[in-house]
Amino acid sequence: MAVCIAVIAKENYPLYIRSAPTENELKFHYMVHTSLDVVDEKISAMGKALVDQRELYLGLLYPTEDYKVYGYVTNSKVKFVMVVDSSNTALRDNEIRSMFRKLHNSYTDVMCNPFYNPGDRIQSRAFDNMVMSMMVQVC
Amino acid sequence: MAQCVQSVQELIPDSFVPCVAALCSDEAERLTRLNHLSFAELLKPFSRLTSEATTPWFESYRETFLQSMPASDHEFLNHYLACMLVASSSEAEPVEQFSKLSHEQHRIQHNSDYSYPKWFIPNTLKYYVLLHDVSAGDEQRAESIYEEMKQKYGTQGCYLLKINSRASNRASDEQIPDPWSQYLQKNSIQNQDSYEDGPCTITSNKNSDSNLLSLDGLDNEVKVDGLPNNFRAHPLQLDQPSDPSNSIDGTDHVKPASSLHETKKGNTGIIHGACLTLTDHDRIRQFIQEFTFRGLLPHIEKTIRQLNDQLMSRKGLSRSLFSATKKWFSGSKVPEKSINELKNTSGLLYPPEAPELQIRKMADLCFLVQHYDLAYSCYHTAKKDFLNDQAMLYAAGALEMAAVSAFLQPGAPRPYPAHYMDTAIQTYRDICKNMVLAERCVLLSAEILKSQSKYSEAAALLIRLTSEDSDLRSALLLEQAAHCFINMKSPMVRKYAFHMILAGHRFSKAGQKKHALRCYCQAMQVYKGKGWSLAEDHINFTIGRQSYTLRQLDNAVSAFRHILINESKQSAAQQGAFLREYLYVYKNVSQLSPDGPLPQLPLPYINSSATRVFFGHDRRPADGEKQAATHVSLDQEYDSESSQQWRELEEQVVAVVNKGIIPSNFHPTQYCLNSYSDNSRFPLAVVEEPITVEVAFRNPLKVPLLLTDLSLLWKFQPKAFSGKDNEEVKELVTSQSAMIGTEVISEFLINCEESKVARLKLFPHHIGELHILGVVYNLGTIQGSMTVDGIGALPGCHTGKYSLSMSVRGRQDLEIQGPRLNNTKEEKTSVKYGPDRRLDPIITEEMPLLEVFFIHFPTGLLCGEIRKAYVEFVNVSKCPLAGLKVVSKRPEFFTFGGNTAVLTPLSPSASENCSAYKTVVTDSTSMCTALVSSASSVDFGIGIESQPEVIPVPLPDSVLKPGASVQLPMWLRGPDEEGVHEINFLFYYESVKKQPKIRHRILRHTAVICTSRSLNVRATVCRSNSLEDEEGRGGNMLVFVDVENTNTSEAGVKEFHIVQISSSSKHWKLQKSVNLSENKDAKLASREKGKFCFKALRCKEKEAATQTSEKYTFADIIFGNEQIISSASPCADFFYRSLSSELKKTQAQLSVYAEKQSTEDAVRLIQKCNEVDLNIIVLWKAYVVEDNKQLILEGQHHVILRTVGKEAFSYPQKQDPPEMELLKFFRSENTTVSSRPSVEQLSNLIKTSLHYPESFNHPFHQKSLCLVPVTLLLSNCSKADVDVIVDLRHKTTSPEALEIHGSFTWLGQTQYKLQLKSQEIHSLQLKACFVHTGVYNLGTPRVFAKLSDQVTVFETSQQNSMPALIIINNV
């Protein structure tokens, strides 16, 4: 389904980033990084008052020729970015939304681990597996 | 877009200016050439110059681009409006010349050979200029020619320009502003920067008989070479005509490409305008003004009027007619055109005189003179017409200009029609395929949008225009787009960075390396240190490459370094590429400055805190039978427990040497420094002894690293031998091997992601202070990919033949941070680190160096086995050695023999089959009686010294000379516990002459001994009840010794023979063996048990009196035919050792009670009488079969008997590990339990025995009462007076006693009260009366005892358990 899934810390450094075709990792890194601008824009556009009640799912951040980039921001400003192949039309907004929710749940589990140091890179195997499952399904 | 200095309102008029051509005669050209300027250039400085902006290169590019737009047929903005005809006054026939030029111009405009330049209207304005050289020419003549011209062309059509007021070659004293230099210079820079992608080929077009017109491929620059006339195009800019001061600022632009030619041709160092004075400048300025107002503007006005008239006249009739006819015939006409359009993508072509074009022409003129209102409406009309005609190119042009003029309208009556622009761009690009026009349109639109803060739209426009065809254009546009992103209200830094990278990429493809580098560097600021490591690596790598190609090697090195030192997530191949690139660049850097200081290398990592330093030689490997002392080596892991043990041992021996006090400046000797050792002091190293530094390397990469010529880097400060410190510090740096020898490791390979240590040696040959600074090596990698996948692919790991692809020499410093200080408050509150001096040893003078070898040193022993080994002490230094001592925690394990032993240093080989003991052959008769000898413990070094662990080594001369070696016998006794024992020996020695810095040296040895079970000896002692002692002093005991063979057959032991049992005591001695069992030689096979019984006697008083308290009496009872002299070495040695270690244990226990008992003498006394100090030594031989050879092993066990009746063991009783106890918190009560001696103890106060005939015959028929005399012997065992009460009244009340048929009675006094003195024996004569025959137990008297001087009565009935049976027979 997804070709790249990234978790970005509040301070905009990557906590976790994984892409399916590993040979072109650099491209996805650039893509995810650049998408943060759009995330910032979307959050700041909402205004202070609405931030609390806003929906976490940000929707499509921007499309490129081959991919679509979706964003999701938790209340603690941790960003989830998902890059999806444009050719994959089966994925509707709802599916993306549920994938993000799954990702968020898994991320919460990681945070609940008392041995995890908030701000470190995520190295949880459970999280890894979950992400892999979201990336593999389509093929 | 980057902030431009020029506002968009200035930019657009600047870009679209009325164009004027200039045509010069040869002579006129010559005049201007005196100033190294062409005529066009001469007019140039009166243009406005733009100053620096954030991206000046872009503005230059834009400016150049806009000005070099090719004139096209669909628009007229850069068509020439007028032409200047220039001739010189010095010419022979200037008037003729003018007409010639005029013809020339006419020819160029109307001859179809020339498609360029394009002219605005057929009737071009001609303006005649007469150049006059003031310094050379005749002014009169010039004036007259000018008059002639005025008559011919009218005052408004000609001008006399006077220049060159001074001679050219005279050096100018006064500084005249040089407006040209700046302008020309700027142009040339621009050309280099931004115009490299444009090929500047000049295609010569040999055309006519007289003129050669050459067209520049890109710029379409018109130029006439080698002919009297020189064409030059002048775009002339008009400023606000209403402003008088500004109006003269006619800008003169020369197309950059032409100026490029100029600068290339001419010498750039030339001063321009050298012949011009300030007056000349004014004249030129005036000329421009004159030309503009008198010539050009009226001409434009006239043209507009004409066009307007034409249009007005056509509007009513023809235009409507046209459109009407078009509508009528649209069915036939329009499709035809559209087919044409499709074929010819530039769209429909109008003839030059088409009425639609006239509107456009007028609009352009209005635009040029900044009449935007009118221009807009004209463009708008034209646009509609063009669209109707499907003339897309024309329509797009009109749309573009309509949008621009709408924007430029003062007061902005209508909003900027951005969609006009979008349509125009799309049309240009997609339909007309004219990228140049599209680009112009984008540049203008982006600039306009930017001025309206619509940055994202501007960025989108700019990005849309990037394409594959032109890297330079794409790069510039991307860069501007990036700037747009960062200028947004909420800056999009990441988009900025990304587009900067894209721009940098395109720049590098376009060959603009500097710009590429700059872009990447700017993007780097965003990515740096944010954890986007792949992106960061990529940028760093590119920066490195670009810097390298620009020869900014330092930057390149640091960029590459950055990739390598961060924990890289790149693949192995990628890392290999990075590394090779780095090495390559680095090599170039180092080649530039071969003599410079060695640079710091980033790889491999050095874990400097794991650095270990070892002082001394490497351990010699075992040499046959000889086994070297283990000492300290780098192979040993640090173990805090053992290092603490060694430290304690050293403290002990130092305390002994210094008479019990450890000197305040004592520090334990450290031979190996690591992160756990105390490194706060400068370590001491001895000259001529190597120093080994172990450096821990780690390779973070996935490719192997190869270090070659690896060695230490150091600094040495020698100390003068004369003793006086020379103040000037002589500092030497490596490579001077006379002072310090340095070992070099030629090849050192670190595999991928491997941690590896390298041991590097230094050999100090001089005393002084050494500072180890770091390591120096060649860093390289291995060629080929075969090594990438791991160790398996490295068969030549040690053969060391790698094809070293590339390597660079560099260094890495070893800087070790000391431990964090935490003592004072200040240190606690701040973060401070102590020094770490492990790499700064002080080289001191020579010291003796001891080596110790063990010969025949066993690894396995039976428990208690005695084995003789030899120790060899070798002094390998050049200094004599003295004061050799050995200290061990287990002194009972070994001995060098006591002083009494005759020291016969037999060679170890000779004594191989001899017994370890000293023996004397005895005759077999004396078998059962003891042979007595005595020895003092002082002789065995036990007893006086408080530190039994410290044992001086009996060197023959107490000094070991340099190079000398001594072999000493050493007896070992297997520890009593089975298992593996690690026994630490610490050899201590000092130099003969006192060294101030090092007082002593040490050598460590750890022996590992594995012991297996042998015998288990337990012994008890009890009082003998018999009084048949000859001396009659009641001091005899019975000793029972149980010996059990607990050996498991694995050790190959067949059987044990008890050879001899000896006693050793201060007061007691064994007298004889009581049970002479049939097992004479006392063999014990596996799991057999034997029992021995001995009688022990108190030593004779006089003997005891003469003996000092340390004198022990040894008594040997022999079971074989050889007596082992137990009072000699080694038997006595081990006995004393075990005794002292036992004492230590019991003392530790007793000390708890000590003070309590001092208050209670009574109890003490009572206890004392139960004590006995008898020690049993069991000597044995074991017959062992090993490798089909029978061996005889010898050994001894000790049992220390202290208490009567209590069993003692030869081996320490295994105590069950105390169960986990809950910690209880209570005040420990002073229990009174111990104040009352136990019943058992009290019962031993008095020893009683009954003496009576065992059977008594009595004739009962004669006399019915049978009286038997019985003697009761009471002996006081204690050292105090005892009151004794003997009570005979007691009846046996036990049920079994009742069963006895009848009883007996005691006759006479039934109770006796006596006092017995110490050790006194008293006998009571009693009488028993029997009435029947039978067997009776006489043991009924009860004895109560009490210490007589004690108030408290510990009266208790004395033991009388022993049945005393008597048989009464009837006769």
XYZ file of N, CA and C in Angstrom, chain B residues 432-513:
246
model
N 3.185 27.387 -29.609
C 4.224 27.975 -30.445
C 5.568 27.299 -30.258
N 5.708 26.522 -29.194
C 6.983 25.870 -28.873
C 8.127 26.892 -28.807
N 7.800 28.043 -28.362
C 8.822 29.075 -28.283
C 9.197 29.281 -26.820
N 10.233 28.590 -26.416
C 10.602 28.636 -25.005
C 11.147 29.991 -24.594
N 11.783 30.658 -25.518
C 12.376 31.948 -25.160
C 11.293 32.930 -24.758
N 10.268 32.968 -25.576
C 9.184 33.881 -25.248
C 8.471 33.451 -23.973
N 8.284 32.190 -23.836
C 7.634 31.695 -22.626
C 8.441 32.101 -21.399
N 9.728 31.995 -21.544
C 10.573 32.328 -20.399
C 10.455 33.811 -20.059
N 10.464 34.628 -21.108
C 10.327 36.063 -20.839
C 9.028 36.330 -20.095
N 8.009 35.672 -20.585
C 6.704 35.864 -19.989
C 6.713 35.438 -18.521
N 7.339 34.307 -18.256
C 7.403 33.807 -16.879
C 8.195 34.760 -16.003
N 9.304 35.210 -16.519
C 10.138 36.111 -15.716
C 9.368 37.358 -15.343
N 8.667 37.902 -16.298
C 7.904 39.114 -16.015
C 6.792 38.816 -15.023
N 6.073 37.746 -15.309
C 4.928 37.445 -14.474
C 5.356 37.136 -13.046
N 6.432 36.365 -12.937
C 6.911 36.021 -11.601
C 7.306 37.273 -10.837
N 7.918 38.164 -11.541
C 8.351 39.393 -10.887
C 7.134 40.206 -10.432
N 6.118 40.215 -11.272
C 4.919 40.968 -10.918
C 4.221 40.313 -9.733
N 4.091 38.996 -9.802
C 3.446 38.277 -8.701
C 4.209 38.478 -7.401
N 5.493 38.478 -7.546
C 6.329 38.653 -6.361
C 6.069 40.013 -5.741
N 5.930 41.013 -6.615
C 5.705 42.351 -6.076
C 4.364 42.425 -5.377
N 3.485 41.480 -5.706
C 2.186 41.457 -5.042
C 2.141 40.417 -3.928
N 3.322 39.922 -3.536
C 3.462 38.917 -2.464
C 2.762 37.614 -2.770
N 2.555 37.340 -4.015
C 1.954 36.034 -4.347
C 3.108 35.078 -4.661
N 3.813 34.723 -3.575
C 5.044 33.959 -3.800
C 4.786 32.556 -4.282
N 3.753 31.931 -3.742
C 3.585 30.526 -4.126
C 3.199 30.422 -5.590
N 2.402 31.395 -6.078
C 2.061 31.381 -7.496
C 3.314 31.606 -8.330
N 4.134 32.537 -7.862
C 5.371 32.827 -8.586
C 6.246 31.575 -8.650
N 6.343 30.903 -7.505
C 7.172 29.702 -7.465
C 6.624 28.640 -8.409
N 5.313 28.489 -8.389
C 4.716 27.487 -9.265
C 5.022 27.793 -10.724
N 4.927 29.087 -11.093
C 5.239 29.489 -12.465
C 6.672 29.142 -12.821
N 7.558 29.490 -11.902
C 8.983 29.284 -12.178
C 9.294 27.806 -12.308
N 8.685 27.011 -11.422
C 8.992 25.581 -11.459
C 8.430 24.968 -12.733
N 7.279 25.498 -13.159
C 6.658 24.905 -14.334
C 7.549 25.074 -15.568
N 8.347 26.106 -15.562
C 9.146 26.363 -16.750
C 10.446 25.551 -16.773
N 10.791 24.942 -15.657
C 12.043 24.171 -15.683
C 11.830 22.959 -16.567
N 12.803 22.689 -17.339
C 12.672 21.558 -18.254
C 14.046 20.983 -18.524
N 14.055 19.976 -19.322
C 15.293 19.265 -19.557
C 16.236 20.020 -20.492
N 15.688 20.915 -21.295
C 16.525 21.420 -22.386
C 17.627 22.368 -21.929
N 17.352 23.181 -20.940
C 18.412 24.095 -20.526
C 18.655 23.957 -19.031
N 19.824 23.456 -18.702
C 20.137 23.285 -17.283
C 20.302 24.616 -16.587
N 20.945 25.532 -17.288
C 21.210 26.811 -16.641
C 19.912 27.514 -16.310
N 19.014 27.530 -17.278
C 17.757 28.223 -17.034
C 17.004 27.531 -15.902
N 16.954 26.209 -15.960
C 16.237 25.487 -14.910
C 16.848 25.771 -13.547
N 18.154 25.785 -13.514
C 18.828 26.021 -12.241
C 18.457 27.390 -11.695
N 18.536 28.386 -12.550
C 18.245 29.741 -12.085
C 16.793 29.856 -11.637
N 15.925 29.273 -12.406
C 14.509 29.383 -12.061
C 14.199 28.622 -10.774
N 14.800 27.458 -10.635
C 14.585 26.692 -9.403
C 15.097 27.458 -8.198
N 16.217 28.079 -8.395
C 16.777 28.838 -7.291
C 15.830 29.975 -6.907
N 15.282 30.645 -7.946
C 14.344 31.719 -7.652
C 13.093 31.169 -6.979
N 12.667 30.000 -7.420
C 11.502 29.385 -6.793
C 11.786 29.104 -5.327
N 12.980 28.611 -5.071
C 13.370 28.339 -3.692
C 13.310 29.619 -2.871
N 13.808 30.700 -3.468
C 13.758 31.976 -2.742
C 12.327 32.413 -2.509
N 11.456 32.107 -3.476
C 10.050 32.434 -3.283
C 9.509 31.714 -2.059
N 9.889 30.428 -1.916
C 9.352 29.656 -0.792
C 9.785 30.240 0.541
N 11.001 30.704 0.559
C 11.474 31.193 1.862
C 10.961 32.602 2.150
N 10.497 33.285 1.095
C 9.992 34.635 1.318
C 8.512 34.656 1.641
N 7.914 33.497 1.679
C 6.486 33.474 1.959
C 6.211 33.935 3.370
N 4.937 34.226 3.591
C 4.572 34.780 4.898
C 4.945 33.792 5.999
N 4.621 32.519 5.790
C 5.178 31.497 6.682
C 6.226 30.765 5.858
N 7.463 31.062 6.112
C 8.506 30.564 5.206
C 8.526 29.038 5.145
N 8.632 28.535 3.961
C 8.698 27.085 3.793
C 10.165 26.725 3.609
N 10.828 26.558 4.745
C 12.274 26.344 4.654
C 12.618 25.039 3.974
N 11.810 24.022 4.216
C 12.181 22.719 3.667
C 12.007 22.692 2.151
N 10.922 23.339 1.703
C 10.766 23.426 0.248
C 11.910 24.252 -0.337
N 12.247 25.267 0.393
C 13.381 26.082 -0.052
C 14.616 25.209 -0.219
N 14.881 24.435 0.818
C 16.095 23.621 0.781
C 16.038 22.610 -0.354
N 14.878 22.019 -0.524
C 14.778 20.998 -1.557
C 14.986 21.605 -2.938
N 14.381 22.735 -3.153
C 14.544 23.335 -4.468
C 15.945 23.882 -4.675
N 16.567 24.267 -3.579
C 17.961 24.677 -3.696
C 18.807 23.494 -4.155
N 18.489 22.336 -3.621
C 19.263 21.155 -4.026
C 19.025 20.861 -5.505
N 17.766 20.969 -5.898
C 17.469 20.745 -7.323
C 18.230 21.753 -8.175
N 18.213 23.000 -7.702
C 18.910 24.038 -8.450
C 20.398 23.736 -8.501
N 20.924 23.319 -7.351
C 22.346 23.000 -7.312
C 22.682 21.886 -8.289
N 21.797 20.939 -8.353
C 22.017 19.822 -9.277
C 22.054 20.326 -10.723
N 21.100 21.188 -11.055
C 21.071 21.687 -12.419
C 22.273 22.595 -12.691
N 22.636 23.360 -11.712
C 23.823 24.214 -11.886
C 25.037 23.358 -12.197
N 25.151 22.274 -11.441
C 26.349 21.469 -11.666
C 26.302 20.822 -13.038
N 25.084 20.484 -13.492
C 24.991 19.936 -14.835
C 25.336 20.994 -15.875
N 25.015 22.226 -15.539
C 25.306 23.298 -16.475
C 26.753 23.745 -16.377
N 27.490 23.124 -15.483
C 28.894 23.488 -15.358
C 29.137 24.676 -14.467
N 28.103 25.162 -13.804
C 28.271 26.305 -12.896
C 28.614 25.771 -11.512
N 29.877 25.442 -11.329
C 30.237 24.725 -10.116
C 30.108 25.582 -8.875
